[in-house]
Amino acid sequence: MVRYYILGVVLSLIGISLGYLLLPSVETLALMNLRDQDYATALALFERQLEGEGRLPDSAILPLSNLYLQNGQVEQAIDVLEGFLKKNPDHLEARKELGKLYQYAQRPMDYLENLEVLHRLEPTMEVLQQLANLYSYSANIKKQMQILEEMQKRYPRHVGGYRDLARLLMSAGEFERTVAVLMEFKGRISRGLDPESLQMLVYALLNLGRKDEALAEARDWLKWQSGGGGGIGMVTELLQQGGSAELAWLWVEDLRRMMPDSMEVLLQWGRVAAATGRGGLAWPVLEEAYRKGRLSVVGVALVSELAARMRWFGKSSKVLASLPEGARPEWLQLFLGQAIVVDGGTFVARGALEVLERQFLERYPVLAAELHLRAGSTVEVFQEWLGRGRRAALEPEWRLRLASLLVRIGRTGEGGEILMALARDSGVVDAVYRELVGYFIQSRDVAGGLKFFEEVARVRGGRVIEESWFLLQISEGTREAACMTWFAGRAEMSNGFLADVANRALDTRQLKLAAAAVERLMGQPLEDPLNLNGREWRGRVLLEARLDLARGRPMEALNRLKPMRHLLDADGHRFYEEVVIASWRARKPVRNEVMGVVQSRLNTPWMAITPEERREYGMLALELGERGMGVRAFLASAAVAPPESPEVAQVLYVLGPRPDAEGMAWLVGRAQKADDHDLAGWVNILTHVGASRQAVFIASPRLPPPGGNTPLTDAFLHALAEEGDVQRMEKILARETQASPSIDRLQALAKLAEEKNLPKSAGKIYQEILVKDPDDKTALKRLGYMAFYAGEWENVVGYLGRYLSRYDDNYEPFFYLAEVYRSLGMVEKAKPFYLKALARVAKMEDPPYTVRVAWVRMYQRTERWPEALKGYAGLLREAPDDARLRADYVELLLARGMTKEAENVLYFAGVR
């Protein structure tokens, strides 16, 4: 009896143990609650397991992260994924999820770092595009160029990056590569280049000396611009300045032939005609347009200029007089007056004096005196204007002309005195030469400036000439050693000259020379010993701070400037802000100072800043954690920007994938106020950020008639798709199909319908395409695929058979058609298509898993048993959980009489 009791106890314990083992784990319970949408319980269970065991299984990481995100606990979600990725840095799905969370948390630097890892793991088109945008935003040109080049190689059919890459290459002076990229871009699109791309292509070809090619490309582009197009004027200017006037003439002649009614083209043609000495050819055409009143003020000015160039001064004056006073261009009055002084007679001079405005003559009294002399005016009138000229504070050019005029009328003594005064007046000469130095530097013609001063030094030496030459030599930026030698050999230098040397050396990053100049300047006494106005002392401190900043020591520069920040002028304040920001970038403890700079720039009404500067300060505010201030800065900088502009793209990046209430209100407001041209872009943006309902509400009453404003129609269809309004989409697609005369538009509609899972609408559109073009490649292929998925085998044979009889393709259509023939019992007819599909797959490099599965099945269909068996075995090792693959493999083994091998496959799969 006791034995039975003991046996019962033992059996009870065993049952309890087995029952305990069958209890679900905490992770299983959490996942069950998550499946039942009991998110709070699931989150509590996950956290309990994390507290108890200190870790979570890999399968629980993404669910837990999503639960935190649903609760608005973005940082906790980030912590979970970051901890997981420390041990599994190459986990692709976790990386993608972490990138979304970084966007939600507004952590741009972390988002960029994570995106770079994603680029290494899976360089998709989307990842490359985002990286290129981020590098562009952070001004990392080198990396942006690398990404765009990679995008071009990996995804050559994606044309979006070509223009950006070409722009970067051109700015770097790599014109050969610019031409190559733009030509490849041109080959990828169905129509001609856009105006900006054409301008880059023409500019690059001209810089390479390939003028005929530049003209040929411009002419080729013009074929697509029969209705006019932006960029024509810029191309004319490029060809005229970078090529030659004759090259520009060939171009504008083409323009005239293609757009004979365009006033813009007419004016360009007239300007080039004047520049190439073809005024006689252009004059009748422009005069006729002038008489008919078809010309604007600019056009009338061109007619007057052309007449003056042809020395028809009377006609020129008459045309100029037709413009009301105040609208007569000063440059034209100056050109006409000087031309009459040189080549005109008495009567035309009198006529010009009646046409030239009184205010103009008062600004140029010497020219007025010359015209009165030419016109034979009374001595009193001439003397009056001559006296005005002598009393006026004239520029050296006009003082020389005054002296020449006095000599011409016999007053050689007075004229000679002016010339001698110009030669002896060191103050005037110094200013002129220093201004010449600035001119040569700003026009980037330092070599020409050096040559000029070397020639001047041969006839007139002196300290000012030598110092001006030295400043230009510093500005060249490549002769620091020679400049140091010259500088060390000079015993005496003025404070002003030393300051100029230091500034020019700092501008060209010649730090040794700059340091030597600053050291020498600081060792010399102030020109204002009592420092009554403080300007000279402040200038020295600013120079020392500039040198510190150039040496990479922003905090030292900031400490120099802090005591005198309230004494700085506007330029000094700008430099102080630059130093503060540089210190922040160097991770120095200057948050309060940076915050003060940002607030003063963004919140002070009278502080005028450009949109670019506003975005820079907005990004600083975001870095400081002041999200509201930063976002408002970006919104203000894009207040009038169109939806496709970089400014709006930056706003969307800052707002993130799901903008807050303030950002959404801004986007909706811009959409409501948009004109018909921009509305499509704003509708697309609203749809992208999850506001498709607002997009539909705004666009619905402004929908164009069928066939009109296709971008807005397409944007509206995308918004309806997000809302799931299939019925309205089908109606609009049907309406657009009937109104669309072009196959390109119909194909775009069909593609949109397919993307939005509307196969019936897509099929109807493709049928309409075949009515217009029975051999359309895309329509035949897509209709064949649709029939295949719908099980309409006869239609598959009809469409894909016609398609493959006319066009070549990859393995897929051959495989589909073969499968249909096999299903219809036409095995022998299927084999040639299987063989063609096999041949195309064999040429593929590293085919994906789905293609390899089809490959093995084709071996089976063509009775190539060894290759089929080997292929199934390899695929099953790669994907042991693919039940369909396993069933096909077992079926083949049984068909080949390999029962034992089939049993083994089922056994290892857990089938008993």
PDB file of N, CA and C in Angstrom, residues 288-367:
ATOM      1  N   GLU A 288      11.286  99.570 -85.772  1.00  0.00           N
ATOM      2  CA  GLU A 288       9.894  99.250 -86.058  1.00  0.00           C
ATOM      3  C   GLU A 288       9.160  98.873 -84.774  1.00  0.00           C
ATOM      4  N   ALA A 289       9.808  98.057 -83.930  1.00  0.00           N
ATOM      5  CA  ALA A 289       9.180  97.687 -82.655  1.00  0.00           C
ATOM      6  C   ALA A 289       8.983  98.918 -81.785  1.00  0.00           C
ATOM      7  N   TYR A 290       9.930  99.883 -81.843  1.00  0.00           N
ATOM      8  CA  TYR A 290       9.812 101.117 -81.063  1.00  0.00           C
ATOM      9  C   TYR A 290       8.645 101.966 -81.561  1.00  0.00           C
ATOM     10  N   ARG A 291       8.516 102.097 -82.871  1.00  0.00           N
ATOM     11  CA  ARG A 291       7.434 102.914 -83.426  1.00  0.00           C
ATOM     12  C   ARG A 291       6.066 102.316 -83.114  1.00  0.00           C
ATOM     13  N   LYS A 292       5.985 100.993 -83.029  1.00  0.00           N
ATOM     14  CA  LYS A 292       4.715 100.346 -82.719  1.00  0.00           C
ATOM     15  C   LYS A 292       4.427 100.302 -81.215  1.00  0.00           C
ATOM     16  N   GLY A 293       5.347 100.855 -80.426  1.00  0.00           N
ATOM     17  CA  GLY A 293       5.133 100.915 -78.982  1.00  0.00           C
ATOM     18  C   GLY A 293       5.221  99.565 -78.278  1.00  0.00           C
ATOM     19  N   ARG A 294       5.976  98.645 -78.823  1.00  0.00           N
ATOM     20  CA  ARG A 294       6.064  97.298 -78.252  1.00  0.00           C
ATOM     21  C   ARG A 294       7.205  97.144 -77.258  1.00  0.00           C
ATOM     22  N   LEU A 295       8.044  98.176 -77.105  1.00  0.00           N
ATOM     23  CA  LEU A 295       9.236  98.052 -76.286  1.00  0.00           C
ATOM     24  C   LEU A 295       9.017  98.608 -74.889  1.00  0.00           C
ATOM     25  N   SER A 296       9.649  97.958 -73.918  1.00  0.00           N
ATOM     26  CA  SER A 296       9.655  98.462 -72.550  1.00  0.00           C
ATOM     27  C   SER A 296      10.710  99.557 -72.430  1.00  0.00           C
ATOM     28  N   VAL A 297      10.878 100.078 -71.219  1.00  0.00           N
ATOM     29  CA  VAL A 297      11.903 101.108 -70.983  1.00  0.00           C
ATOM     30  C   VAL A 297      13.278 100.578 -71.355  1.00  0.00           C
ATOM     31  N   VAL A 298      13.553  99.331 -70.999  1.00  0.00           N
ATOM     32  CA  VAL A 298      14.846  98.730 -71.337  1.00  0.00           C
ATOM     33  C   VAL A 298      15.021  98.666 -72.851  1.00  0.00           C
ATOM     34  N   GLY A 299      13.973  98.297 -73.553  1.00  0.00           N
ATOM     35  CA  GLY A 299      14.060  98.231 -74.998  1.00  0.00           C
ATOM     36  C   GLY A 299      14.272  99.587 -75.638  1.00  0.00           C
ATOM     37  N   VAL A 300      13.577 100.601 -75.155  1.00  0.00           N
ATOM     38  CA  VAL A 300      13.757 101.959 -75.682  1.00  0.00           C
ATOM     39  C   VAL A 300      15.191 102.433 -75.439  1.00  0.00           C
ATOM     40  N   ALA A 301      15.719 102.126 -74.247  1.00  0.00           N
ATOM     41  CA  ALA A 301      17.111 102.506 -73.960  1.00  0.00           C
ATOM     42  C   ALA A 301      18.074 101.809 -74.909  1.00  0.00           C
ATOM     43  N   LEU A 302      17.782 100.561 -75.274  1.00  0.00           N
ATOM     44  CA  LEU A 302      18.639  99.842 -76.219  1.00  0.00           C
ATOM     45  C   LEU A 302      18.605 100.500 -77.600  1.00  0.00           C
ATOM     46  N   VAL A 303      17.433 100.929 -78.031  1.00  0.00           N
ATOM     47  CA  VAL A 303      17.320 101.600 -79.342  1.00  0.00           C
ATOM     48  C   VAL A 303      18.134 102.894 -79.327  1.00  0.00           C
ATOM     49  N   SER A 304      18.033 103.659 -78.247  1.00  0.00           N
ATOM     50  CA  SER A 304      18.793 104.903 -78.153  1.00  0.00           C
ATOM     51  C   SER A 304      20.295 104.625 -78.136  1.00  0.00           C
ATOM     52  N   GLU A 305      20.714 103.589 -77.386  1.00  0.00           N
ATOM     53  CA  GLU A 305      22.134 103.231 -77.335  1.00  0.00           C
ATOM     54  C   GLU A 305      22.637 102.809 -78.715  1.00  0.00           C
ATOM     55  N   LEU A 306      21.836 101.988 -79.398  1.00  0.00           N
ATOM     56  CA  LEU A 306      22.241 101.516 -80.724  1.00  0.00           C
ATOM     57  C   LEU A 306      22.423 102.692 -81.686  1.00  0.00           C
ATOM     58  N   ALA A 307      21.517 103.656 -81.646  1.00  0.00           N
ATOM     59  CA  ALA A 307      21.647 104.839 -82.512  1.00  0.00           C
ATOM     60  C   ALA A 307      22.912 105.628 -82.171  1.00  0.00           C
ATOM     61  N   ALA A 308      23.214 105.750 -80.871  1.00  0.00           N
ATOM     62  CA  ALA A 308      24.418 106.479 -80.483  1.00  0.00           C
ATOM     63  C   ALA A 308      25.678 105.752 -80.941  1.00  0.00           C
ATOM     64  N   ARG A 309      25.665 104.404 -80.866  1.00  0.00           N
ATOM     65  CA  ARG A 309      26.829 103.636 -81.332  1.00  0.00           C
ATOM     66  C   ARG A 309      27.048 103.833 -82.833  1.00  0.00           C
ATOM     67  N   MET A 310      25.959 104.026 -83.555  1.00  0.00           N
ATOM     68  CA  MET A 310      26.061 104.241 -85.005  1.00  0.00           C
ATOM     69  C   MET A 310      26.254 105.714 -85.346  1.00  0.00           C
ATOM     70  N   ARG A 311      26.443 106.530 -84.315  1.00  0.00           N
ATOM     71  CA  ARG A 311      26.681 107.971 -84.443  1.00  0.00           C
ATOM     72  C   ARG A 311      25.476 108.707 -85.013  1.00  0.00           C
ATOM     73  N   TRP A 312      24.318 108.124 -84.804  1.00  0.00           N
ATOM     74  CA  TRP A 312      23.076 108.826 -85.148  1.00  0.00           C
ATOM     75  C   TRP A 312      22.583 109.516 -83.881  1.00  0.00           C
ATOM     76  N   PHE A 313      23.307 110.582 -83.502  1.00  0.00           N
ATOM     77  CA  PHE A 313      23.051 111.191 -82.199  1.00  0.00           C
ATOM     78  C   PHE A 313      21.696 111.876 -82.135  1.00  0.00           C
ATOM     79  N   GLY A 314      21.256 112.414 -83.262  1.00  0.00           N
ATOM     80  CA  GLY A 314      19.939 113.045 -83.264  1.00  0.00           C
ATOM     81  C   GLY A 314      18.842 112.017 -82.990  1.00  0.00           C
ATOM     82  N   LYS A 315      18.899 110.867 -83.672  1.00  0.00           N
ATOM     83  CA  LYS A 315      17.909 109.814 -83.435  1.00  0.00           C
ATOM     84  C   LYS A 315      17.994 109.307 -82.008  1.00  0.00           C
ATOM     85  N   SER A 316      19.228 109.167 -81.526  1.00  0.00           N
ATOM     86  CA  SER A 316      19.401 108.670 -80.158  1.00  0.00           C
ATOM     87  C   SER A 316      18.756 109.621 -79.158  1.00  0.00           C
ATOM     88  N   SER A 317      18.978 110.925 -79.338  1.00  0.00           N
ATOM     89  CA  SER A 317      18.381 111.911 -78.428  1.00  0.00           C
ATOM     90  C   SER A 317      16.866 111.903 -78.520  1.00  0.00           C
ATOM     91  N   LYS A 318      16.353 111.751 -79.736  1.00  0.00           N
ATOM     92  CA  LYS A 318      14.897 111.739 -79.919  1.00  0.00           C
ATOM     93  C   LYS A 318      14.266 110.533 -79.205  1.00  0.00           C
ATOM     94  N   VAL A 319      14.894 109.363 -79.356  1.00  0.00           N
ATOM     95  CA  VAL A 319      14.366 108.178 -78.685  1.00  0.00           C
ATOM     96  C   VAL A 319      14.455 108.345 -77.167  1.00  0.00           C
ATOM     97  N   LEU A 320      15.585 108.874 -76.686  1.00  0.00           N
ATOM     98  CA  LEU A 320      15.746 109.085 -75.247  1.00  0.00           C
ATOM     99  C   LEU A 320      14.698 110.052 -74.713  1.00  0.00           C
ATOM    100  N   ALA A 321      14.354 111.062 -75.499  1.00  0.00           N
ATOM    101  CA  ALA A 321      13.368 112.047 -75.065  1.00  0.00           C
ATOM    102  C   ALA A 321      11.978 111.452 -74.919  1.00  0.00           C
ATOM    103  N   SER A 322      11.737 110.294 -75.557  1.00  0.00           N
ATOM    104  CA  SER A 322      10.407 109.671 -75.435  1.00  0.00           C
ATOM    105  C   SER A 322      10.194 109.063 -74.057  1.00  0.00           C
ATOM    106  N   LEU A 323      11.271 108.884 -73.302  1.00  0.00           N
ATOM    107  CA  LEU A 323      11.144 108.392 -71.930  1.00  0.00           C
ATOM    108  C   LEU A 323      10.884 109.569 -71.002  1.00  0.00           C
ATOM    109  N   PRO A 324      10.006 109.418 -70.041  1.00  0.00           N
ATOM    110  CA  PRO A 324       9.736 110.534 -69.125  1.00  0.00           C
ATOM    111  C   PRO A 324      10.946 110.820 -68.239  1.00  0.00           C
ATOM    112  N   GLU A 325      11.033 112.061 -67.777  1.00  0.00           N
ATOM    113  CA  GLU A 325      12.136 112.398 -66.876  1.00  0.00           C
ATOM    114  C   GLU A 325      12.044 111.550 -65.614  1.00  0.00           C
ATOM    115  N   GLY A 326      13.199 111.110 -65.163  1.00  0.00           N
ATOM    116  CA  GLY A 326      13.261 110.208 -64.024  1.00  0.00           C
ATOM    117  C   GLY A 326      13.379 108.760 -64.440  1.00  0.00           C
ATOM    118  N   ALA A 327      12.982 108.457 -65.702  1.00  0.00           N
ATOM    119  CA  ALA A 327      13.086 107.087 -66.206  1.00  0.00           C
ATOM    120  C   ALA A 327      14.222 106.940 -67.214  1.00  0.00           C
ATOM    121  N   ARG A 328      14.941 108.029 -67.478  1.00  0.00           N
ATOM    122  CA  ARG A 328      16.044 107.971 -68.439  1.00  0.00           C
ATOM    123  C   ARG A 328      17.285 107.441 -67.720  1.00  0.00           C
ATOM    124  N   PRO A 329      17.820 106.300 -68.133  1.00  0.00           N
ATOM    125  CA  PRO A 329      18.947 105.690 -67.409  1.00  0.00           C
ATOM    126  C   PRO A 329      20.169 106.604 -67.389  1.00  0.00           C
ATOM    127  N   GLU A 330      20.792 106.695 -66.232  1.00  0.00           N
ATOM    128  CA  GLU A 330      21.970 107.564 -66.112  1.00  0.00           C
ATOM    129  C   GLU A 330      23.102 107.092 -67.001  1.00  0.00           C
ATOM    130  N   TRP A 331      23.295 105.762 -67.082  1.00  0.00           N
ATOM    131  CA  TRP A 331      24.388 105.250 -67.918  1.00  0.00           C
ATOM    132  C   TRP A 331      24.207 105.630 -69.375  1.00  0.00           C
ATOM    133  N   LEU A 332      22.945 105.652 -69.828  1.00  0.00           N
ATOM    134  CA  LEU A 332      22.684 105.992 -71.231  1.00  0.00           C
ATOM    135  C   LEU A 332      22.939 107.475 -71.476  1.00  0.00           C
ATOM    136  N   GLN A 333      22.527 108.316 -70.540  1.00  0.00           N
ATOM    137  CA  GLN A 333      22.794 109.753 -70.695  1.00  0.00           C
ATOM    138  C   GLN A 333      24.299 110.015 -70.720  1.00  0.00           C
ATOM    139  N   LEU A 334      25.033 109.310 -69.846  1.00  0.00           N
ATOM    140  CA  LEU A 334      26.484 109.488 -69.801  1.00  0.00           C
ATOM    141  C   LEU A 334      27.126 109.012 -71.104  1.00  0.00           C
ATOM    142  N   PHE A 335      26.664 107.851 -71.602  1.00  0.00           N
ATOM    143  CA  PHE A 335      27.211 107.303 -72.848  1.00  0.00           C
ATOM    144  C   PHE A 335      26.944 108.255 -74.010  1.00  0.00           C
ATOM    145  N   LEU A 336      25.716 108.764 -74.113  1.00  0.00           N
ATOM    146  CA  LEU A 336      25.361 109.666 -75.213  1.00  0.00           C
ATOM    147  C   LEU A 336      26.136 110.977 -75.116  1.00  0.00           C
ATOM    148  N   GLY A 337      26.224 111.544 -73.915  1.00  0.00           N
ATOM    149  CA  GLY A 337      26.948 112.810 -73.757  1.00  0.00           C
ATOM    150  C   GLY A 337      28.411 112.670 -74.107  1.00  0.00           C
ATOM    151  N   GLN A 338      29.076 111.599 -73.640  1.00  0.00           N
ATOM    152  CA  GLN A 338      30.495 111.433 -73.948  1.00  0.00           C
ATOM    153  C   GLN A 338      30.718 111.152 -75.429  1.00  0.00           C
ATOM    154  N   ALA A 339      29.798 110.396 -76.054  1.00  0.00           N
ATOM    155  CA  ALA A 339      29.943 110.129 -77.484  1.00  0.00           C
ATOM    156  C   ALA A 339      29.810 111.418 -78.296  1.00  0.00           C
ATOM    157  N   ILE A 340      28.893 112.296 -77.901  1.00  0.00           N
ATOM    158  CA  ILE A 340      28.724 113.567 -78.631  1.00  0.00           C
ATOM    159  C   ILE A 340      29.938 114.457 -78.429  1.00  0.00           C
ATOM    160  N   VAL A 341      30.512 114.484 -77.229  1.00  0.00           N
ATOM    161  CA  VAL A 341      31.718 115.287 -76.991  1.00  0.00           C
ATOM    162  C   VAL A 341      32.841 114.852 -77.911  1.00  0.00           C
ATOM    163  N   VAL A 342      32.949 113.531 -78.164  1.00  0.00           N
ATOM    164  CA  VAL A 342      34.044 113.018 -78.993  1.00  0.00           C
ATOM    165  C   VAL A 342      33.733 113.172 -80.477  1.00  0.00           C
ATOM    166  N   ASP A 343      32.526 112.805 -80.911  1.00  0.00           N
ATOM    167  CA  ASP A 343      32.227 112.696 -82.346  1.00  0.00           C
ATOM    168  C   ASP A 343      31.067 113.569 -82.820  1.00  0.00           C
ATOM    169  N   GLY A 344      30.396 114.282 -81.919  1.00  0.00           N
ATOM    170  CA  GLY A 344      29.196 115.014 -82.311  1.00  0.00           C
ATOM    171  C   GLY A 344      29.474 116.412 -82.817  1.00  0.00           C
ATOM    172  N   GLY A 345      28.428 117.007 -83.376  1.00  0.00           N
ATOM    173  CA  GLY A 345      28.524 118.371 -83.883  1.00  0.00           C
ATOM    174  C   GLY A 345      27.690 119.324 -83.049  1.00  0.00           C
ATOM    175  N   THR A 346      27.567 120.536 -83.538  1.00  0.00           N
ATOM    176  CA  THR A 346      26.900 121.587 -82.786  1.00  0.00           C
ATOM    177  C   THR A 346      25.429 121.276 -82.560  1.00  0.00           C
ATOM    178  N   PHE A 347      24.736 120.902 -83.633  1.00  0.00           N
ATOM    179  CA  PHE A 347      23.287 120.733 -83.509  1.00  0.00           C
ATOM    180  C   PHE A 347      22.922 119.546 -82.604  1.00  0.00           C
ATOM    181  N   VAL A 348      23.649 118.439 -82.761  1.00  0.00           N
ATOM    182  CA  VAL A 348      23.317 117.283 -81.913  1.00  0.00           C
ATOM    183  C   VAL A 348      23.668 117.569 -80.454  1.00  0.00           C
ATOM    184  N   ALA A 349      24.705 118.397 -80.220  1.00  0.00           N
ATOM    185  CA  ALA A 349      25.046 118.760 -78.845  1.00  0.00           C
ATOM    186  C   ALA A 349      23.937 119.613 -78.234  1.00  0.00           C
ATOM    187  N   ARG A 350      23.398 120.539 -79.029  1.00  0.00           N
ATOM    188  CA  ARG A 350      22.289 121.360 -78.525  1.00  0.00           C
ATOM    189  C   ARG A 350      21.070 120.475 -78.220  1.00  0.00           C
ATOM    190  N   GLY A 351      20.790 119.530 -79.127  1.00  0.00           N
ATOM    191  CA  GLY A 351      19.658 118.646 -78.897  1.00  0.00           C
ATOM    192  C   GLY A 351      19.854 117.783 -77.650  1.00  0.00           C
ATOM    193  N   ALA A 352      21.073 117.334 -77.423  1.00  0.00           N
ATOM    194  CA  ALA A 352      21.338 116.510 -76.250  1.00  0.00           C
ATOM    195  C   ALA A 352      21.165 117.303 -74.972  1.00  0.00           C
ATOM    196  N   LEU A 353      21.593 118.582 -74.964  1.00  0.00           N
ATOM    197  CA  LEU A 353      21.453 119.397 -73.757  1.00  0.00           C
ATOM    198  C   LEU A 353      19.987 119.598 -73.394  1.00  0.00           C
ATOM    199  N   GLU A 354      19.105 119.551 -74.397  1.00  0.00           N
ATOM    200  CA  GLU A 354      17.681 119.685 -74.103  1.00  0.00           C
ATOM    201  C   GLU A 354      17.091 118.381 -73.546  1.00  0.00           C
ATOM    202  N   VAL A 355      17.723 117.248 -73.881  1.00  0.00           N
ATOM    203  CA  VAL A 355      17.182 115.941 -73.477  1.00  0.00           C
ATOM    204  C   VAL A 355      17.769 115.471 -72.149  1.00  0.00           C
ATOM    205  N   LEU A 356      19.059 115.742 -71.938  1.00  0.00           N
ATOM    206  CA  LEU A 356      19.699 115.274 -70.711  1.00  0.00           C
ATOM    207  C   LEU A 356      19.080 115.977 -69.502  1.00  0.00           C
ATOM    208  N   GLU A 357      18.809 115.233 -68.469  1.00  0.00           N
ATOM    209  CA  GLU A 357      18.107 115.773 -67.310  1.00  0.00           C
ATOM    210  C   GLU A 357      18.984 116.752 -66.541  1.00  0.00           C
ATOM    211  N   ARG A 358      18.333 117.761 -65.955  1.00  0.00           N
ATOM    212  CA  ARG A 358      19.057 118.804 -65.214  1.00  0.00           C
ATOM    213  C   ARG A 358      19.848 118.192 -64.064  1.00  0.00           C
ATOM    214  N   GLN A 359      19.234 117.253 -63.344  1.00  0.00           N
ATOM    215  CA  GLN A 359      19.933 116.641 -62.215  1.00  0.00           C
ATOM    216  C   GLN A 359      21.167 115.879 -62.686  1.00  0.00           C
ATOM    217  N   PHE A 360      21.074 115.252 -63.845  1.00  0.00           N
ATOM    218  CA  PHE A 360      22.222 114.535 -64.384  1.00  0.00           C
ATOM    219  C   PHE A 360      23.357 115.504 -64.691  1.00  0.00           C
ATOM    220  N   LEU A 361      23.036 116.608 -65.343  1.00  0.00           N
ATOM    221  CA  LEU A 361      24.072 117.583 -65.689  1.00  0.00           C
ATOM    222  C   LEU A 361      24.725 118.171 -64.442  1.00  0.00           C
ATOM    223  N   GLU A 362      23.945 118.341 -63.381  1.00  0.00           N
ATOM    224  CA  GLU A 362      24.523 118.880 -62.148  1.00  0.00           C
ATOM    225  C   GLU A 362      25.459 117.872 -61.486  1.00  0.00           C
ATOM    226  N   ARG A 363      25.205 116.573 -61.699  1.00  0.00           N
ATOM    227  CA  ARG A 363      26.115 115.564 -61.143  1.00  0.00           C
ATOM    228  C   ARG A 363      27.408 115.469 -61.963  1.00  0.00           C
ATOM    229  N   TYR A 364      27.327 115.865 -63.242  1.00  0.00           N
ATOM    230  CA  TYR A 364      28.508 115.792 -64.126  1.00  0.00           C
ATOM    231  C   TYR A 364      28.738 117.169 -64.742  1.00  0.00           C
ATOM    232  N   PRO A 365      29.168 118.153 -63.939  1.00  0.00           N
ATOM    233  CA  PRO A 365      29.288 119.531 -64.476  1.00  0.00           C
ATOM    234  C   PRO A 365      30.367 119.672 -65.527  1.00  0.00           C
ATOM    235  N   VAL A 366      31.433 118.886 -65.441  1.00  0.00           N
ATOM    236  CA  VAL A 366      32.486 118.979 -66.469  1.00  0.00           C
ATOM    237  C   VAL A 366      31.957 118.515 -67.808  1.00  0.00           C
ATOM    238  N   LEU A 367      31.171 117.412 -67.826  1.00  0.00           N
ATOM    239  CA  LEU A 367      30.567 116.943 -69.070  1.00  0.00           C
ATOM    240  C   LEU A 367      29.598 118.000 -69.619  1.00  0.00           C
TER     241      LEU A 367
END
